[in-house]
Amino acid sequence: GSDAPTSIFGLLMAGAFALGVVGNLASIPASRLLDRRYGLVAALAYLASGTAIVLLATRSGMPAAIAAFWAAYLFNALSDSPIGTLLNAEVPSAQRSATLSVVSLAGYLGAGAGSVAFGALAQASGIPVVWVVAGVLLAASCLPLLAVDRLRRGARGGPRVTVP
């Protein structure tokens, strides 16, 4: 009936949120598996989530598009706890609430700027192009996290990495 598209969208989003919970829960064993290298876990999750978004842009069939959409949610959620752990470990408690406020503000400013920029790009080039750009940007955001991982490994006495 006329409620079918709404029901399908509801099921699609329910699956995405359920996989978000799974991703968040999976961050614990993933972090243990990778020797509590939270920057590495988050970087790999961003890389996987960005890749899933690029795949979403290139999928023409509904099952493949749903799988890519759900994978993006799963891996994005997998990054949340490791990033929170890094923030908690690196920011002194006296500055933590201010830091969280700045992080939140930066997120809102980024979302606002992204909405404007991606809206213009979607008008000019189409939504799949926006998804590719967004996916590439998200995947590229793993690079600072890899740098954090290297710095933390050096501080813990792990293999030191020299930066030219």
PDB file of C-alpha atoms in Angstrom:
ATOM      1  CA  GLY A   1       0.000   0.000   0.000  1.00  0.00           C
ATOM      2  CA  SER A   2       0.929   3.635   0.325  1.00  0.00           C
ATOM      3  CA  ASP A   3       2.840   2.935   3.562  1.00  0.00           C
ATOM      4  CA  ALA A   4       5.276   0.532   1.857  1.00  0.00           C
ATOM      5  CA  PRO A   5       8.031   3.116   1.135  1.00  0.00           C
ATOM      6  CA  THR A   6       7.828   4.417   4.712  1.00  0.00           C
ATOM      7  CA  SER A   7       7.971   0.893   6.119  1.00  0.00           C
ATOM      8  CA  ILE A   8      10.926  -0.005   3.915  1.00  0.00           C
ATOM      9  CA  PHE A   9      12.745   3.155   4.991  1.00  0.00           C
ATOM     10  CA  GLY A  10      11.967   2.343   8.632  1.00  0.00           C
ATOM     11  CA  LEU A  11      13.393  -1.163   8.252  1.00  0.00           C
ATOM     12  CA  LEU A  12      16.452   0.189   6.449  1.00  0.00           C
ATOM     13  CA  MET A  13      17.144   2.652   9.261  1.00  0.00           C
ATOM     14  CA  ALA A  14      16.379   0.108  11.998  1.00  0.00           C
ATOM     15  CA  GLY A  15      18.982  -2.176  10.427  1.00  0.00           C
ATOM     16  CA  ALA A  16      21.471   0.697  10.229  1.00  0.00           C
ATOM     17  CA  PHE A  17      20.995   1.615  13.890  1.00  0.00           C
ATOM     18  CA  ALA A  18      21.216  -2.032  14.958  1.00  0.00           C
ATOM     19  CA  LEU A  19      24.483  -2.375  13.048  1.00  0.00           C
ATOM     20  CA  GLY A  20      25.654   0.839  14.707  1.00  0.00           C
ATOM     21  CA  VAL A  21      25.194  -0.876  18.068  1.00  0.00           C
ATOM     22  CA  VAL A  22      27.081  -3.921  16.764  1.00  0.00           C
ATOM     23  CA  GLY A  23      29.903  -1.682  15.516  1.00  0.00           C
ATOM     24  CA  ASN A  24      30.185   0.066  18.850  1.00  0.00           C
ATOM     25  CA  LEU A  25      30.255  -3.263  20.688  1.00  0.00           C
ATOM     26  CA  ALA A  26      32.797  -4.657  18.208  1.00  0.00           C
ATOM     27  CA  SER A  27      35.193  -1.844  19.050  1.00  0.00           C
ATOM     28  CA  ILE A  28      36.051  -3.572  22.338  1.00  0.00           C
ATOM     29  CA  PRO A  29      37.330  -6.857  20.875  1.00  0.00           C
ATOM     30  CA  ALA A  30      38.849  -4.989  17.902  1.00  0.00           C
ATOM     31  CA  SER A  31      40.814  -2.786  20.295  1.00  0.00           C
ATOM     32  CA  ARG A  32      41.984  -5.808  22.267  1.00  0.00           C
ATOM     33  CA  LEU A  33      42.939  -7.634  19.084  1.00  0.00           C
ATOM     34  CA  LEU A  34      45.040  -4.659  17.978  1.00  0.00           C
ATOM     35  CA  ASP A  35      46.785  -4.308  21.356  1.00  0.00           C
ATOM     36  CA  ARG A  36      44.648  -1.328  22.455  1.00  0.00           C
ATOM     37  CA  ARG A  37      45.905   0.780  19.569  1.00  0.00           C
ATOM     38  CA  TYR A  38      42.795   2.960  19.563  1.00  0.00           C
ATOM     39  CA  GLY A  39      44.070   5.306  16.870  1.00  0.00           C
ATOM     40  CA  LEU A  40      44.656   2.337  14.573  1.00  0.00           C
ATOM     41  CA  VAL A  41      41.211   0.866  15.305  1.00  0.00           C
ATOM     42  CA  ALA A  42      39.513   4.204  14.583  1.00  0.00           C
ATOM     43  CA  ALA A  43      41.637   4.750  11.451  1.00  0.00           C
ATOM     44  CA  LEU A  44      40.723   1.333  10.057  1.00  0.00           C
ATOM     45  CA  ALA A  45      37.054   1.973  10.871  1.00  0.00           C
ATOM     46  CA  TYR A  46      37.132   5.344   9.068  1.00  0.00           C
ATOM     47  CA  LEU A  47      38.839   3.755   6.080  1.00  0.00           C
ATOM     48  CA  ALA A  48      36.221   0.984   5.951  1.00  0.00           C
ATOM     49  CA  SER A  49      33.315   3.398   6.430  1.00  0.00           C
ATOM     50  CA  GLY A  50      34.621   5.729   3.718  1.00  0.00           C
ATOM     51  CA  THR A  51      35.085   2.789   1.372  1.00  0.00           C
ATOM     52  CA  ALA A  52      31.501   1.666   2.070  1.00  0.00           C
ATOM     53  CA  ILE A  53      30.204   5.144   1.191  1.00  0.00           C
ATOM     54  CA  VAL A  54      32.146   5.127  -2.097  1.00  0.00           C
ATOM     55  CA  LEU A  55      30.712   1.672  -2.826  1.00  0.00           C
ATOM     56  CA  LEU A  56      27.232   3.003  -2.038  1.00  0.00           C
ATOM     57  CA  ALA A  57      27.711   5.647  -4.720  1.00  0.00           C
ATOM     58  CA  THR A  58      28.629   3.028  -7.303  1.00  0.00           C
ATOM     59  CA  ARG A  59      25.974   0.382  -6.554  1.00  0.00           C
ATOM     60  CA  SER A  60      22.978   0.191  -8.824  1.00  0.00           C
ATOM     61  CA  GLY A  61      21.177  -2.763  -7.242  1.00  0.00           C
ATOM     62  CA  MET A  62      19.185  -2.322  -4.053  1.00  0.00           C
ATOM     63  CA  PRO A  63      20.734  -5.242  -2.068  1.00  0.00           C
ATOM     64  CA  ALA A  64      24.286  -4.018  -2.745  1.00  0.00           C
ATOM     65  CA  ALA A  65      23.340  -0.425  -1.904  1.00  0.00           C
ATOM     66  CA  ILE A  66      21.709  -1.507   1.372  1.00  0.00           C
ATOM     67  CA  ALA A  67      24.766  -3.591   2.281  1.00  0.00           C
ATOM     68  CA  ALA A  68      27.091  -0.630   1.625  1.00  0.00           C
ATOM     69  CA  PHE A  69      24.817   1.725   3.595  1.00  0.00           C
ATOM     70  CA  TRP A  70      24.700  -0.656   6.548  1.00  0.00           C
ATOM     71  CA  ALA A  71      28.468  -1.218   6.393  1.00  0.00           C
ATOM     72  CA  ALA A  72      29.028   2.542   6.565  1.00  0.00           C
ATOM     73  CA  TYR A  73      26.932   2.700   9.762  1.00  0.00           C
ATOM     74  CA  LEU A  74      28.673  -0.355  11.260  1.00  0.00           C
ATOM     75  CA  PHE A  75      32.200   0.931  10.706  1.00  0.00           C
ATOM     76  CA  ASN A  76      31.401   4.533  11.614  1.00  0.00           C
ATOM     77  CA  ALA A  77      30.044   3.359  14.971  1.00  0.00           C
ATOM     78  CA  LEU A  78      33.094   1.144  15.450  1.00  0.00           C
ATOM     79  CA  SER A  79      35.236   4.309  15.500  1.00  0.00           C
ATOM     80  CA  ASP A  80      33.287   6.117  18.241  1.00  0.00           C
ATOM     81  CA  SER A  81      34.568   4.354  21.371  1.00  0.00           C
ATOM     82  CA  PRO A  82      38.247   4.252  20.339  1.00  0.00           C
ATOM     83  CA  ILE A  83      38.156   7.995  19.582  1.00  0.00           C
ATOM     84  CA  GLY A  84      36.451   8.641  22.916  1.00  0.00           C
ATOM     85  CA  THR A  85      39.093   6.547  24.647  1.00  0.00           C
ATOM     86  CA  LEU A  86      41.880   8.534  22.974  1.00  0.00           C
ATOM     87  CA  LEU A  87      40.264  11.801  23.983  1.00  0.00           C
ATOM     88  CA  ASN A  88      39.845  10.613  27.558  1.00  0.00           C
ATOM     89  CA  ALA A  89      43.456   9.433  27.754  1.00  0.00           C
ATOM     90  CA  GLU A  90      45.056  12.503  26.198  1.00  0.00           C
ATOM     91  CA  VAL A  91      43.038  15.400  27.585  1.00  0.00           C
ATOM     92  CA  PRO A  92      43.462  16.208  31.282  1.00  0.00           C
ATOM     93  CA  SER A  93      40.207  15.977  33.232  1.00  0.00           C
ATOM     94  CA  ALA A  94      40.265  19.718  34.009  1.00  0.00           C
ATOM     95  CA  GLN A  95      40.061  20.508  30.268  1.00  0.00           C
ATOM     96  CA  ARG A  96      37.905  17.586  29.153  1.00  0.00           C
ATOM     97  CA  SER A  97      34.504  19.304  29.210  1.00  0.00           C
ATOM     98  CA  ALA A  98      35.846  22.330  27.337  1.00  0.00           C
ATOM     99  CA  THR A  99      37.532  20.031  24.829  1.00  0.00           C
ATOM    100  CA  LEU A 100      34.313  18.074  24.310  1.00  0.00           C
ATOM    101  CA  SER A 101      32.479  21.350  23.705  1.00  0.00           C
ATOM    102  CA  VAL A 102      35.049  22.395  21.100  1.00  0.00           C
ATOM    103  CA  VAL A 103      34.829  18.966  19.442  1.00  0.00           C
ATOM    104  CA  SER A 104      31.031  19.262  19.364  1.00  0.00           C
ATOM    105  CA  LEU A 105      31.180  22.788  17.951  1.00  0.00           C
ATOM    106  CA  ALA A 106      33.646  21.687  15.278  1.00  0.00           C
ATOM    107  CA  GLY A 107      31.304  18.840  14.360  1.00  0.00           C
ATOM    108  CA  TYR A 108      28.339  21.185  13.984  1.00  0.00           C
ATOM    109  CA  LEU A 109      30.368  23.715  12.006  1.00  0.00           C
ATOM    110  CA  GLY A 110      31.664  20.930   9.759  1.00  0.00           C
ATOM    111  CA  ALA A 111      28.152  19.572   9.254  1.00  0.00           C
ATOM    112  CA  GLY A 112      26.871  23.034   8.363  1.00  0.00           C
ATOM    113  CA  ALA A 113      29.698  23.766   5.945  1.00  0.00           C
ATOM    114  CA  GLY A 114      29.428  20.287   4.481  1.00  0.00           C
ATOM    115  CA  SER A 115      25.687  20.662   3.953  1.00  0.00           C
ATOM    116  CA  VAL A 116      26.216  23.867   2.001  1.00  0.00           C
ATOM    117  CA  ALA A 117      29.168  22.541  -0.011  1.00  0.00           C
ATOM    118  CA  PHE A 118      27.664  19.124  -0.663  1.00  0.00           C
ATOM    119  CA  GLY A 119      24.300  20.687  -1.541  1.00  0.00           C
ATOM    120  CA  ALA A 120      25.976  22.812  -4.195  1.00  0.00           C
ATOM    121  CA  LEU A 121      28.004  19.839  -5.438  1.00  0.00           C
ATOM    122  CA  ALA A 122      24.863  17.671  -5.600  1.00  0.00           C
ATOM    123  CA  GLN A 123      23.096  20.337  -7.663  1.00  0.00           C
ATOM    124  CA  ALA A 124      26.040  20.588 -10.035  1.00  0.00           C
ATOM    125  CA  SER A 125      27.111  16.952 -10.290  1.00  0.00           C
ATOM    126  CA  GLY A 126      24.564  14.669  -8.633  1.00  0.00           C
ATOM    127  CA  ILE A 127      24.288  12.767  -5.382  1.00  0.00           C
ATOM    128  CA  PRO A 128      26.612   9.874  -6.330  1.00  0.00           C
ATOM    129  CA  VAL A 129      29.461  12.370  -6.802  1.00  0.00           C
ATOM    130  CA  VAL A 130      28.756  13.786  -3.330  1.00  0.00           C
ATOM    131  CA  TRP A 131      28.909  10.276  -1.851  1.00  0.00           C
ATOM    132  CA  VAL A 132      32.222   9.581  -3.571  1.00  0.00           C
ATOM    133  CA  VAL A 133      33.707  12.853  -2.305  1.00  0.00           C
ATOM    134  CA  ALA A 134      32.335  12.250   1.205  1.00  0.00           C
ATOM    135  CA  GLY A 135      33.625   8.680   1.236  1.00  0.00           C
ATOM    136  CA  VAL A 136      37.084   9.726   0.075  1.00  0.00           C
ATOM    137  CA  LEU A 137      37.230  12.505   2.678  1.00  0.00           C
ATOM    138  CA  LEU A 138      36.146  10.115   5.429  1.00  0.00           C
ATOM    139  CA  ALA A 139      38.681   7.497   4.344  1.00  0.00           C
ATOM    140  CA  ALA A 140      41.410  10.157   4.205  1.00  0.00           C
ATOM    141  CA  SER A 141      40.577  11.191   7.759  1.00  0.00           C
ATOM    142  CA  CYS A 142      42.236   7.968   8.863  1.00  0.00           C
ATOM    143  CA  LEU A 143      45.623   9.631   8.251  1.00  0.00           C
ATOM    144  CA  PRO A 144      45.649  11.860  11.365  1.00  0.00           C
ATOM    145  CA  LEU A 145      44.516   8.878  13.425  1.00  0.00           C
ATOM    146  CA  LEU A 146      47.420   6.830  12.092  1.00  0.00           C
ATOM    147  CA  ALA A 147      49.732   9.673  13.134  1.00  0.00           C
ATOM    148  CA  VAL A 148      48.203   9.606  16.630  1.00  0.00           C
ATOM    149  CA  ASP A 149      48.755   5.850  16.737  1.00  0.00           C
ATOM    150  CA  ARG A 150      52.429   6.304  15.811  1.00  0.00           C
ATOM    151  CA  LEU A 151      52.919   8.993  18.449  1.00  0.00           C
ATOM    152  CA  ARG A 152      51.244   6.899  21.149  1.00  0.00           C
ATOM    153  CA  ARG A 153      53.281   3.819  20.250  1.00  0.00           C
ATOM    154  CA  GLY A 154      56.455   5.872  20.552  1.00  0.00           C
ATOM    155  CA  ALA A 155      55.343   7.220  23.936  1.00  0.00           C
ATOM    156  CA  ARG A 156      54.591   3.679  25.191  1.00  0.00           C
ATOM    157  CA  GLY A 157      58.029   2.449  24.253  1.00  0.00           C
ATOM    158  CA  GLY A 158      56.885   0.723  21.090  1.00  0.00           C
ATOM    159  CA  PRO A 159      58.712   1.025  17.815  1.00  0.00           C
ATOM    160  CA  ARG A 160      59.536   4.675  17.279  1.00  0.00           C
ATOM    161  CA  VAL A 161      58.691   6.211  13.968  1.00  0.00           C
ATOM    162  CA  THR A 162      60.724   9.157  12.773  1.00  0.00           C
ATOM    163  CA  VAL A 163      58.987  11.759  10.692  1.00  0.00           C
ATOM    164  CA  PRO A 164      61.155  13.357   8.011  1.00  0.00           C
TER     165      PRO A 164
END
